[in-house]
């Protein structure tokens, strides 16, 4: 996906559609919210770079969502400020997923991921 604001909508739509195809529609709202936050962060912090990559993988009983971008900036959770418009992204990711993390990529950049339990 390109680095632009409508990539967030595209990532949400792809996530919902994929989960529906996998018979996991019950995860679609939470997963779409988490993907929105991950893609928003990628667009915000990796400005001027090439593209971001969305990965959705089902490994029962889990679904892994990952967003890779060329930025080497480490994702750092902040204490959520519920009045501010920014700063709640990783709090939302942590709240709605089973767990989350990030990994450096061999060619530079990072992948930030979130894991969901499917109940399978």
PDB file of C-alpha atoms in Angstrom:
ATOM      1  CA  UNK A   1       0.000   0.000   0.000  1.00  0.00           C
ATOM      2  CA  UNK A   2       1.254   3.508  -0.663  1.00  0.00           C
ATOM      3  CA  UNK A   3       1.998   6.002   2.107  1.00  0.00           C
ATOM      4  CA  UNK A   4      -1.275   7.921   2.052  1.00  0.00           C
ATOM      5  CA  UNK A   5      -4.225   8.412   4.356  1.00  0.00           C
ATOM      6  CA  UNK A   6      -6.658   6.269   2.361  1.00  0.00           C
ATOM      7  CA  UNK A   7      -4.340   3.295   2.883  1.00  0.00           C
ATOM      8  CA  UNK A   8      -5.923   3.065   6.333  1.00  0.00           C
ATOM      9  CA  UNK A   9      -9.364   2.516   4.814  1.00  0.00           C
ATOM     10  CA  UNK A  10      -7.983   0.019   2.317  1.00  0.00           C
ATOM     11  CA  UNK A  11      -6.252  -1.956   5.100  1.00  0.00           C
ATOM     12  CA  UNK A  12      -9.467  -1.990   7.151  1.00  0.00           C
ATOM     13  CA  UNK A  13     -11.496  -3.203   4.168  1.00  0.00           C
ATOM     14  CA  UNK A  14      -8.980  -5.934   3.294  1.00  0.00           C
ATOM     15  CA  UNK A  15      -8.887  -7.086   6.925  1.00  0.00           C
ATOM     16  CA  UNK A  16     -12.681  -7.275   7.225  1.00  0.00           C
ATOM     17  CA  UNK A  17     -13.035  -9.061   3.879  1.00  0.00           C
ATOM     18  CA  UNK A  18     -10.289 -11.579   4.651  1.00  0.00           C
ATOM     19  CA  UNK A  19     -11.672 -12.394   8.087  1.00  0.00           C
ATOM     20  CA  UNK A  20     -15.140 -12.809   6.601  1.00  0.00           C
ATOM     21  CA  UNK A  21     -13.725 -15.205   3.962  1.00  0.00           C
ATOM     22  CA  UNK A  22     -12.025 -17.187   6.745  1.00  0.00           C
ATOM     23  CA  UNK A  23     -15.322 -17.439   8.659  1.00  0.00           C
ATOM     24  CA  UNK A  24     -14.011 -15.153  11.416  1.00  0.00           C
ATOM     25  CA  UNK A  25     -16.352 -12.180  11.080  1.00  0.00           C
ATOM     26  CA  UNK A  26     -16.603 -11.965  14.869  1.00  0.00           C
ATOM     27  CA  UNK A  27     -13.001 -10.661  14.926  1.00  0.00           C
ATOM     28  CA  UNK A  28     -13.488  -8.122  12.147  1.00  0.00           C
ATOM     29  CA  UNK A  29     -14.370  -5.052  14.234  1.00  0.00           C
ATOM     30  CA  UNK A  30     -11.478  -5.429  16.684  1.00  0.00           C
ATOM     31  CA  UNK A  31      -8.995  -6.475  13.998  1.00  0.00           C
ATOM     32  CA  UNK A  32     -10.020  -3.621  11.679  1.00  0.00           C
ATOM     33  CA  UNK A  33      -9.547  -1.129  14.531  1.00  0.00           C
ATOM     34  CA  UNK A  34      -6.079  -2.510  15.316  1.00  0.00           C
ATOM     35  CA  UNK A  35      -5.059  -2.539  11.631  1.00  0.00           C
ATOM     36  CA  UNK A  36      -6.237   1.082  11.362  1.00  0.00           C
ATOM     37  CA  UNK A  37      -3.938   2.072  14.207  1.00  0.00           C
ATOM     38  CA  UNK A  38      -0.952   0.133  12.846  1.00  0.00           C
ATOM     39  CA  UNK A  39      -1.308   1.566   9.339  1.00  0.00           C
ATOM     40  CA  UNK A  40      -1.911   5.082  10.695  1.00  0.00           C
ATOM     41  CA  UNK A  41       1.322   4.825  12.685  1.00  0.00           C
ATOM     42  CA  UNK A  42       3.209   3.499   9.647  1.00  0.00           C
ATOM     43  CA  UNK A  43       1.947   6.368   7.490  1.00  0.00           C
ATOM     44  CA  UNK A  44       2.715   8.923  10.213  1.00  0.00           C
ATOM     45  CA  UNK A  45       6.223   7.792  11.157  1.00  0.00           C
ATOM     46  CA  UNK A  46       7.629   6.602   7.847  1.00  0.00           C
ATOM     47  CA  UNK A  47       6.823   9.639   5.728  1.00  0.00           C
ATOM     48  CA  UNK A  48       8.499  10.014   2.387  1.00  0.00           C
ATOM     49  CA  UNK A  49       9.413   6.348   2.083  1.00  0.00           C
ATOM     50  CA  UNK A  50       8.219   3.677  -0.293  1.00  0.00           C
ATOM     51  CA  UNK A  51       5.249   1.567   0.694  1.00  0.00           C
ATOM     52  CA  UNK A  52       3.845  -0.305   3.653  1.00  0.00           C
ATOM     53  CA  UNK A  53       2.889  -3.966   3.661  1.00  0.00           C
ATOM     54  CA  UNK A  54      -0.096  -5.557   5.380  1.00  0.00           C
ATOM     55  CA  UNK A  55       0.131  -9.243   6.271  1.00  0.00           C
ATOM     56  CA  UNK A  56      -2.804 -11.308   7.532  1.00  0.00           C
ATOM     57  CA  UNK A  57      -2.029 -14.874   8.537  1.00  0.00           C
ATOM     58  CA  UNK A  58      -4.285 -17.511  10.053  1.00  0.00           C
ATOM     59  CA  UNK A  59      -2.552 -20.118  12.182  1.00  0.00           C
ATOM     60  CA  UNK A  60      -5.330 -21.719  14.217  1.00  0.00           C
ATOM     61  CA  UNK A  61      -6.179 -20.837  16.882  1.00  0.00           C
ATOM     62  CA  UNK A  62      -4.764 -17.400  16.039  1.00  0.00           C
ATOM     63  CA  UNK A  63      -4.800 -14.672  13.433  1.00  0.00           C
ATOM     64  CA  UNK A  64      -1.667 -12.564  13.060  1.00  0.00           C
ATOM     65  CA  UNK A  65      -1.914  -9.048  11.631  1.00  0.00           C
ATOM     66  CA  UNK A  66       1.313  -7.278  10.742  1.00  0.00           C
ATOM     67  CA  UNK A  67       2.178  -3.952   9.134  1.00  0.00           C
ATOM     68  CA  UNK A  68       5.700  -3.519   7.781  1.00  0.00           C
ATOM     69  CA  UNK A  69       7.210  -0.137   6.979  1.00  0.00           C
ATOM     70  CA  UNK A  70      10.698   1.155   6.158  1.00  0.00           C
ATOM     71  CA  UNK A  71      11.077   3.204   9.351  1.00  0.00           C
ATOM     72  CA  UNK A  72      13.545   1.994  11.977  1.00  0.00           C
ATOM     73  CA  UNK A  73      11.762   4.026  14.672  1.00  0.00           C
ATOM     74  CA  UNK A  74      10.818   1.746  17.564  1.00  0.00           C
ATOM     75  CA  UNK A  75       7.100   1.754  18.423  1.00  0.00           C
ATOM     76  CA  UNK A  76       6.848   3.081  21.970  1.00  0.00           C
ATOM     77  CA  UNK A  77       3.577   3.030  23.893  1.00  0.00           C
ATOM     78  CA  UNK A  78       2.680   6.271  25.602  1.00  0.00           C
ATOM     79  CA  UNK A  79       0.434   6.852  28.556  1.00  0.00           C
ATOM     80  CA  UNK A  80      -2.910   7.427  26.832  1.00  0.00           C
ATOM     81  CA  UNK A  81      -4.213  10.973  26.917  1.00  0.00           C
ATOM     82  CA  UNK A  82      -7.929  10.574  26.307  1.00  0.00           C
ATOM     83  CA  UNK A  83      -8.387  14.284  25.616  1.00  0.00           C
ATOM     84  CA  UNK A  84      -5.703  14.511  22.924  1.00  0.00           C
ATOM     85  CA  UNK A  85      -6.370  13.363  19.353  1.00  0.00           C
ATOM     86  CA  UNK A  86      -3.043  11.480  19.216  1.00  0.00           C
ATOM     87  CA  UNK A  87      -1.088   9.053  21.367  1.00  0.00           C
ATOM     88  CA  UNK A  88      -3.626   6.281  21.927  1.00  0.00           C
ATOM     89  CA  UNK A  89      -2.736   4.008  18.982  1.00  0.00           C
ATOM     90  CA  UNK A  90      -0.592   1.403  20.719  1.00  0.00           C
ATOM     91  CA  UNK A  91      -2.877   1.502  23.765  1.00  0.00           C
ATOM     92  CA  UNK A  92      -5.740   0.515  21.435  1.00  0.00           C
ATOM     93  CA  UNK A  93      -3.609  -2.206  19.821  1.00  0.00           C
ATOM     94  CA  UNK A  94      -2.722  -3.589  23.270  1.00  0.00           C
ATOM     95  CA  UNK A  95      -6.313  -3.409  24.494  1.00  0.00           C
ATOM     96  CA  UNK A  96      -7.981  -5.149  21.540  1.00  0.00           C
ATOM     97  CA  UNK A  97      -5.387  -7.810  20.668  1.00  0.00           C
ATOM     98  CA  UNK A  98      -4.183 -10.776  22.680  1.00  0.00           C
ATOM     99  CA  UNK A  99      -0.631  -9.446  22.430  1.00  0.00           C
ATOM    100  CA  UNK A 100       1.455  -7.274  20.134  1.00  0.00           C
ATOM    101  CA  UNK A 101       5.084  -6.568  19.352  1.00  0.00           C
ATOM    102  CA  UNK A 102       7.507  -5.580  16.643  1.00  0.00           C
ATOM    103  CA  UNK A 103      10.500  -7.023  14.843  1.00  0.00           C
ATOM    104  CA  UNK A 104      13.310  -5.509  12.799  1.00  0.00           C
ATOM    105  CA  UNK A 105      13.360  -6.532   9.148  1.00  0.00           C
ATOM    106  CA  UNK A 106      16.543  -7.786   7.477  1.00  0.00           C
ATOM    107  CA  UNK A 107      16.437  -5.109   4.759  1.00  0.00           C
ATOM    108  CA  UNK A 108      15.707  -2.297   7.222  1.00  0.00           C
ATOM    109  CA  UNK A 109      12.474  -1.095   8.705  1.00  0.00           C
ATOM    110  CA  UNK A 110      10.208  -3.022  11.009  1.00  0.00           C
ATOM    111  CA  UNK A 111       7.021  -5.037  11.230  1.00  0.00           C
ATOM    112  CA  UNK A 112       4.563  -4.253  14.004  1.00  0.00           C
ATOM    113  CA  UNK A 113       2.185  -7.128  14.698  1.00  0.00           C
ATOM    114  CA  UNK A 114      -0.852  -8.019  16.759  1.00  0.00           C
ATOM    115  CA  UNK A 115      -2.183 -11.470  17.590  1.00  0.00           C
ATOM    116  CA  UNK A 116      -5.857 -12.421  17.950  1.00  0.00           C
ATOM    117  CA  UNK A 117      -7.300 -15.637  19.358  1.00  0.00           C
ATOM    118  CA  UNK A 118      -9.910 -17.158  17.050  1.00  0.00           C
ATOM    119  CA  UNK A 119     -11.533 -19.590  19.430  1.00  0.00           C
ATOM    120  CA  UNK A 120     -10.789 -22.503  17.068  1.00  0.00           C
TER     121      UNK A 120
END
